[in-house]
PDB file of C-alpha atoms in Angstrom:
ATOM      1  CA  MET A 103      14.039  46.638   4.568  1.00  0.00           C
ATOM      2  CA  GLN A 104      12.958  46.141   0.905  1.00  0.00           C
ATOM      3  CA  THR A 105      15.680  46.222  -1.613  1.00  0.00           C
ATOM      4  CA  THR A 106      15.266  46.546  -5.278  1.00  0.00           C
ATOM      5  CA  SER A 107      18.337  44.571  -6.213  1.00  0.00           C
ATOM      6  CA  GLN A 108      18.769  40.929  -5.262  1.00  0.00           C
ATOM      7  CA  LEU A 109      20.719  40.328  -2.194  1.00  0.00           C
ATOM      8  CA  THR A 110      23.436  37.571  -2.004  1.00  0.00           C
ATOM      9  CA  LEU A 111      23.614  35.355   1.050  1.00  0.00           C
ATOM     10  CA  GLN A 112      26.643  37.284   2.078  1.00  0.00           C
ATOM     11  CA  GLU A 113      24.903  40.880   1.727  1.00  0.00           C
ATOM     12  CA  PHE A 114      21.835  39.608   3.565  1.00  0.00           C
ATOM     13  CA  PHE A 115      23.986  38.357   6.448  1.00  0.00           C
ATOM     14  CA  ALA A 116      26.004  41.757   6.319  1.00  0.00           C
ATOM     15  CA  LEU A 117      22.927  44.181   6.476  1.00  0.00           C
ATOM     16  CA  PRO A 118      22.960  46.502   9.468  1.00  0.00           C
ATOM     17  CA  PRO A 119      20.608  45.713  12.373  1.00  0.00           C
ATOM     18  CA  VAL A 120      17.332  47.599  12.222  1.00  0.00           C
ATOM     19  CA  GLU A 121      15.559  49.361  15.086  1.00  0.00           C
ATOM     20  CA  GLY A 122      12.708  47.624  16.880  1.00  0.00           C
ATOM     21  CA  ASP A 123      12.119  43.825  17.005  1.00  0.00           C
ATOM     22  CA  ILE A 124      11.726  43.255  13.262  1.00  0.00           C
ATOM     23  CA  THR A 125      13.218  39.983  12.011  1.00  0.00           C
ATOM     24  CA  TYR A 126      14.188  39.480   8.553  1.00  0.00           C
ATOM     25  CA  GLU A 127      14.059  36.162   6.290  1.00  0.00           C
ATOM     26  CA  LEU A 128      16.029  35.966   2.866  1.00  0.00           C
ATOM     27  CA  ILE A 129      13.362  35.155   0.212  1.00  0.00           C
ATOM     28  CA  ASP A 130      13.996  35.203  -3.476  1.00  0.00           C
ATOM     29  CA  GLY A 131      16.957  37.695  -3.048  1.00  0.00           C
ATOM     30  CA  GLN A 132      14.905  40.058  -0.725  1.00  0.00           C
ATOM     31  CA  ALA A 133      14.920  40.816   2.886  1.00  0.00           C
ATOM     32  CA  VAL A 134      11.365  40.058   3.805  1.00  0.00           C
ATOM     33  CA  PRO A 135      10.157  41.207   7.405  1.00  0.00           C
ATOM     34  CA  LYS A 136       8.955  38.107   9.434  1.00  0.00           C
ATOM     35  CA  MET A 137       5.394  38.318  11.001  1.00  0.00           C
ATOM     36  CA  SER A 138       5.582  39.495  14.499  1.00  0.00           C
ATOM     37  CA  PRO A 139       4.267  36.778  16.960  1.00  0.00           C
ATOM     38  CA  LYS A 140       1.113  37.447  18.891  1.00  0.00           C
ATOM     39  CA  PHE A 141       0.161  36.109  22.431  1.00  0.00           C
ATOM     40  CA  SER A 142      -1.343  32.738  21.539  1.00  0.00           C
ATOM     41  CA  HIS A 143       1.571  32.143  19.002  1.00  0.00           C
ATOM     42  CA  SER A 144       3.969  32.755  21.787  1.00  0.00           C
ATOM     43  CA  LYS A 145       2.240  30.682  24.218  1.00  0.00           C
ATOM     44  CA  LEU A 146       2.262  27.611  21.764  1.00  0.00           C
ATOM     45  CA  THR A 147       5.864  28.224  20.863  1.00  0.00           C
ATOM     46  CA  ARG A 148       6.666  28.033  24.702  1.00  0.00           C
ATOM     47  CA  THR A 149       4.718  24.853  25.124  1.00  0.00           C
ATOM     48  CA  LEU A 150       6.108  23.157  22.248  1.00  0.00           C
ATOM     49  CA  LEU A 151       9.723  24.266  23.004  1.00  0.00           C
ATOM     50  CA  TYR A 152       9.327  22.980  26.713  1.00  0.00           C
ATOM     51  CA  LEU A 153       7.931  19.608  25.427  1.00  0.00           C
ATOM     52  CA  ILE A 154      10.410  18.923  22.788  1.00  0.00           C
ATOM     53  CA  ASP A 155      13.362  20.214  25.065  1.00  0.00           C
ATOM     54  CA  LEU A 156      12.503  17.514  27.783  1.00  0.00           C
ATOM     55  CA  TRP A 157      12.457  14.837  25.068  1.00  0.00           C
ATOM     56  CA  CYS A 158      15.684  15.910  23.196  1.00  0.00           C
ATOM     57  CA  ASP A 159      17.988  16.222  26.143  1.00  0.00           C
ATOM     58  CA  GLY A 160      21.126  14.605  25.045  1.00  0.00           C
ATOM     59  CA  ARG A 161      20.018  14.060  21.497  1.00  0.00           C
ATOM     60  CA  GLY A 162      19.900  17.519  20.175  1.00  0.00           C
ATOM     61  CA  GLN A 163      18.717  21.127  20.571  1.00  0.00           C
ATOM     62  CA  VAL A 164      15.270  22.738  20.065  1.00  0.00           C
ATOM     63  CA  LEU A 165      15.531  26.532  19.319  1.00  0.00           C
ATOM     64  CA  PRO A 166      13.205  29.334  18.790  1.00  0.00           C
ATOM     65  CA  GLU A 167      13.447  31.543  15.790  1.00  0.00           C
ATOM     66  CA  TRP A 168      16.835  30.663  14.582  1.00  0.00           C
ATOM     67  CA  ALA A 169      17.549  31.399  10.927  1.00  0.00           C
ATOM     68  CA  ILE A 170      18.446  28.396   8.752  1.00  0.00           C
ATOM     69  CA  GLN A 171      20.698  28.627   5.701  1.00  0.00           C
ATOM     70  CA  LEU A 172      18.945  26.790   2.887  1.00  0.00           C
ATOM     71  CA  THR A 173      18.395  26.724  -0.724  1.00  0.00           C
ATOM     72  CA  LYS A 174      15.069  27.129  -2.348  1.00  0.00           C
ATOM     73  CA  LYS A 175      14.768  26.366  -6.125  1.00  0.00           C
ATOM     74  CA  GLY A 176      18.526  26.845  -6.510  1.00  0.00           C
ATOM     75  CA  ARG A 177      18.606  30.100  -4.613  1.00  0.00           C
ATOM     76  CA  ASP A 178      19.871  31.035  -1.186  1.00  0.00           C
ATOM     77  CA  TRP A 179      17.046  31.093   1.307  1.00  0.00           C
ATOM     78  CA  VAL A 180      17.167  31.867   4.974  1.00  0.00           C
ATOM     79  CA  PRO A 181      13.852  31.179   6.702  1.00  0.00           C
ATOM     80  CA  ILE A 182      13.493  31.717  10.420  1.00  0.00           C
ATOM     81  CA  PRO A 183      10.893  28.925  11.566  1.00  0.00           C
ATOM     82  CA  ASP A 184       9.131  29.270  14.962  1.00  0.00           C
ATOM     83  CA  LEU A 185      11.047  26.359  16.271  1.00  0.00           C
ATOM     84  CA  LEU A 186      13.614  23.929  14.798  1.00  0.00           C
ATOM     85  CA  TYR A 187      15.070  20.699  16.241  1.00  0.00           C
ATOM     86  CA  ILE A 188      18.444  19.635  15.306  1.00  0.00           C
ATOM     87  CA  SER A 189      20.173  16.558  16.523  1.00  0.00           C
ATOM     88  CA  TYR A 190      23.847  16.258  17.575  1.00  0.00           C
ATOM     89  CA  GLU A 191      24.366  13.984  14.527  1.00  0.00           C
ATOM     90  CA  ARG A 192      23.641  16.895  12.191  1.00  0.00           C
ATOM     91  CA  LEU A 193      25.142  19.778  14.329  1.00  0.00           C
ATOM     92  CA  PRO A 194      27.583  18.361  17.002  1.00  0.00           C
ATOM     93  CA  ALA A 195      26.958  19.487  20.625  1.00  0.00           C
ATOM     94  CA  ASP A 196      30.194  21.502  20.692  1.00  0.00           C
ATOM     95  CA  TRP A 197      29.191  23.749  17.579  1.00  0.00           C
ATOM     96  CA  ASN A 198      28.968  27.192  19.077  1.00  0.00           C
ATOM     97  CA  GLN A 199      29.020  29.608  16.211  1.00  0.00           C
ATOM     98  CA  ASP A 200      26.856  32.882  16.534  1.00  0.00           C
ATOM     99  CA  GLU A 201      25.537  32.548  12.958  1.00  0.00           C
ATOM    100  CA  ALA A 202      22.489  30.898  11.130  1.00  0.00           C
ATOM    101  CA  CYS A 203      22.031  27.206  11.194  1.00  0.00           C
ATOM    102  CA  PRO A 204      24.305  25.855   8.629  1.00  0.00           C
ATOM    103  CA  VAL A 205      22.530  22.473   7.894  1.00  0.00           C
ATOM    104  CA  PRO A 206      18.996  21.398   7.420  1.00  0.00           C
ATOM    105  CA  PRO A 207      17.451  20.522  10.845  1.00  0.00           C
ATOM    106  CA  GLU A 208      15.355  17.359  11.241  1.00  0.00           C
ATOM    107  CA  LEU A 209      12.346  19.303  12.397  1.00  0.00           C
ATOM    108  CA  VAL A 210      10.812  22.836  11.563  1.00  0.00           C
ATOM    109  CA  ILE A 211       7.773  23.924  13.203  1.00  0.00           C
ATOM    110  CA  GLU A 212       5.679  26.790  11.950  1.00  0.00           C
ATOM    111  CA  ILE A 213       2.587  28.270  13.672  1.00  0.00           C
ATOM    112  CA  ILE A 214       0.105  29.888  11.504  1.00  0.00           C
ATOM    113  CA  SER A 215      -0.203  33.586  12.323  1.00  0.00           C
ATOM    114  CA  PRO A 216      -3.108  35.854  11.593  1.00  0.00           C
ATOM    115  CA  GLY A 217      -2.931  37.040   8.068  1.00  0.00           C
ATOM    116  CA  GLN A 218      -1.266  33.657   6.929  1.00  0.00           C
ATOM    117  CA  THR A 219      -3.161  30.867   5.458  1.00  0.00           C
ATOM    118  CA  PHE A 220      -2.772  26.988   5.756  1.00  0.00           C
ATOM    119  CA  GLY A 221      -2.078  27.008   2.001  1.00  0.00           C
ATOM    120  CA  GLN A 222       0.886  29.422   2.471  1.00  0.00           C
ATOM    121  CA  MET A 223       2.198  27.374   5.328  1.00  0.00           C
ATOM    122  CA  ALA A 224       1.745  24.062   3.266  1.00  0.00           C
ATOM    123  CA  ALA A 225       3.897  25.630   0.231  1.00  0.00           C
ATOM    124  CA  LYS A 226       6.600  26.801   2.815  1.00  0.00           C
ATOM    125  CA  ALA A 227       6.537  23.236   4.232  1.00  0.00           C
ATOM    126  CA  ARG A 228       7.214  21.902   0.788  1.00  0.00           C
ATOM    127  CA  ASP A 229      10.005  24.228   0.303  1.00  0.00           C
ATOM    128  CA  TYR A 230      11.451  23.091   3.660  1.00  0.00           C
ATOM    129  CA  LEU A 231      11.429  19.392   2.650  1.00  0.00           C
ATOM    130  CA  ASP A 232      13.008  20.189  -0.719  1.00  0.00           C
ATOM    131  CA  ALA A 233      15.696  21.796   1.286  1.00  0.00           C
ATOM    132  CA  LYS A 234      16.241  18.633   3.159  1.00  0.00           C
ATOM    133  CA  VAL A 235      14.428  19.157   6.240  1.00  0.00           C
ATOM    134  CA  LEU A 236      12.957  15.772   7.289  1.00  0.00           C
ATOM    135  CA  ARG A 237       9.765  17.023   8.985  1.00  0.00           C
ATOM    136  CA  VAL A 238       7.851  20.130   8.967  1.00  0.00           C
ATOM    137  CA  TRP A 239       4.865  20.608  11.593  1.00  0.00           C
ATOM    138  CA  VAL A 240       2.303  23.203  10.684  1.00  0.00           C
ATOM    139  CA  VAL A 241       0.312  24.151  13.932  1.00  0.00           C
ATOM    140  CA  ASP A 242      -3.189  25.754  13.225  1.00  0.00           C
ATOM    141  CA  THR A 243      -4.889  27.418  16.268  1.00  0.00           C
ATOM    142  CA  LYS A 244      -8.020  27.752  14.561  1.00  0.00           C
ATOM    143  CA  ALA A 245      -8.499  24.174  13.659  1.00  0.00           C
ATOM    144  CA  ARG A 246      -6.589  23.119  16.731  1.00  0.00           C
ATOM    145  CA  SER A 247      -4.452  20.957  14.659  1.00  0.00           C
ATOM    146  CA  ILE A 248      -0.997  20.018  13.706  1.00  0.00           C
ATOM    147  CA  THR A 249      -0.186  18.929  10.233  1.00  0.00           C
ATOM    148  CA  VAL A 250       2.904  16.847   9.886  1.00  0.00           C
ATOM    149  CA  PHE A 251       4.680  17.089   6.242  1.00  0.00           C
ATOM    150  CA  TYR A 252       6.845  14.262   5.262  1.00  0.00           C
ATOM    151  CA  PRO A 253       9.366  14.177   2.334  1.00  0.00           C
ATOM    152  CA  ASP A 254       8.189  10.697   1.091  1.00  0.00           C
ATOM    153  CA  ALA A 255       4.405  10.633   2.121  1.00  0.00           C
ATOM    154  CA  PRO A 256       1.300  12.760   2.179  1.00  0.00           C
ATOM    155  CA  PRO A 257       0.919  15.053   4.962  1.00  0.00           C
ATOM    156  CA  GLN A 258      -1.183  13.813   8.200  1.00  0.00           C
ATOM    157  CA  THR A 259      -3.222  16.096  10.374  1.00  0.00           C
ATOM    158  CA  TYR A 260      -3.443  15.375  14.114  1.00  0.00           C
ATOM    159  CA  MET A 261      -6.423  16.868  15.906  1.00  0.00           C
ATOM    160  CA  GLY A 262      -7.994  15.901  19.300  1.00  0.00           C
ATOM    161  CA  ASP A 263      -6.800  13.152  21.184  1.00  0.00           C
ATOM    162  CA  ILE A 264      -5.023  11.387  18.310  1.00  0.00           C
ATOM    163  CA  PRO A 265      -1.350  10.624  19.463  1.00  0.00           C
ATOM    164  CA  LEU A 266       1.170  12.461  17.408  1.00  0.00           C
ATOM    165  CA  THR A 267       4.164  10.045  17.025  1.00  0.00           C
ATOM    166  CA  ASP A 268       6.991   9.704  14.587  1.00  0.00           C
ATOM    167  CA  SER A 269       9.651   7.048  14.257  1.00  0.00           C
ATOM    168  CA  LEU A 270      12.266   9.875  13.687  1.00  0.00           C
ATOM    169  CA  PHE A 271      11.502  11.282  17.193  1.00  0.00           C
ATOM    170  CA  GLN A 272      11.294   7.923  19.138  1.00  0.00           C
ATOM    171  CA  GLY A 273       9.654   8.570  22.568  1.00  0.00           C
ATOM    172  CA  LEU A 274       8.105  11.903  21.809  1.00  0.00           C
ATOM    173  CA  GLU A 275       4.312  11.578  21.995  1.00  0.00           C
ATOM    174  CA  PHE A 276       1.493  13.856  22.558  1.00  0.00           C
ATOM    175  CA  THR A 277      -1.847  14.959  21.263  1.00  0.00           C
ATOM    176  CA  ALA A 278      -2.646  18.357  19.528  1.00  0.00           C
ATOM    177  CA  GLU A 279      -5.437  18.903  22.213  1.00  0.00           C
ATOM    178  CA  LYS A 280      -2.750  18.443  24.882  1.00  0.00           C
ATOM    179  CA  ILE A 281      -0.772  21.119  23.435  1.00  0.00           C
ATOM    180  CA  PHE A 282      -3.357  23.547  23.053  1.00  0.00           C
ATOM    181  CA  GLN A 283      -4.686  23.028  26.612  1.00  0.00           C
ATOM    182  CA  LYS A 284      -1.310  23.262  28.139  1.00  0.00           C
ATOM    183  CA  ALA A 285      -0.634  26.482  26.210  1.00  0.00           C
ATOM    184  CA  LYS A 286      -4.140  27.541  27.427  1.00  0.00           C
ATOM    185  CA  ILE A 287      -5.585  28.651  23.934  1.00  0.00           C
ATOM    186  CA  PRO A 288      -9.210  28.891  24.323  1.00  0.00           C
ATOM    187  CA  LEU A 289     -11.555  26.847  22.024  1.00  0.00           C
ATOM    188  CA  ASN A 290     -12.879  30.016  20.185  1.00  0.00           C
ATOM    189  CA  ASN A 291      -9.475  31.331  19.430  1.00  0.00           C
TER     190      ASN A 291
END
């Protein structure tokens, strides 16, 4: 659904539904199709969703592919991350509107899909951080790594059996290798 004119946020949300499973993000005033997840991508999403859901019970919610209403370089931006975690402090437990997430979540997770590069995802991570998301995890199946991007520190990459911990998510601890094993992602993926 490419348009020649720049869409406003209201125009983007008013677009009619399209046939099929195509999801659109609002990027630089354009409705841009999001890459369709493949099998390994979906297995990783499920594994991370399950792990974080167990941890966040009573603290907030972890949700797959929920649009977020943000700004990027002063313009409306509506990305759809693979997963996001938002605490009840940022979005109350009784909030129940069927619309895009209205506030920046604490965590966004993006899994690199075929055709995407780590550099592209790192740039997107910076955009998320500039929009007040507190953490961005970029999951790379080829490198079997999770890189954590912070607003006030350089990114840190976790591989193998190095525990991924974060003071923002007290009690959530795992390793990249455990995630890839639990998702049954083969070594030569």
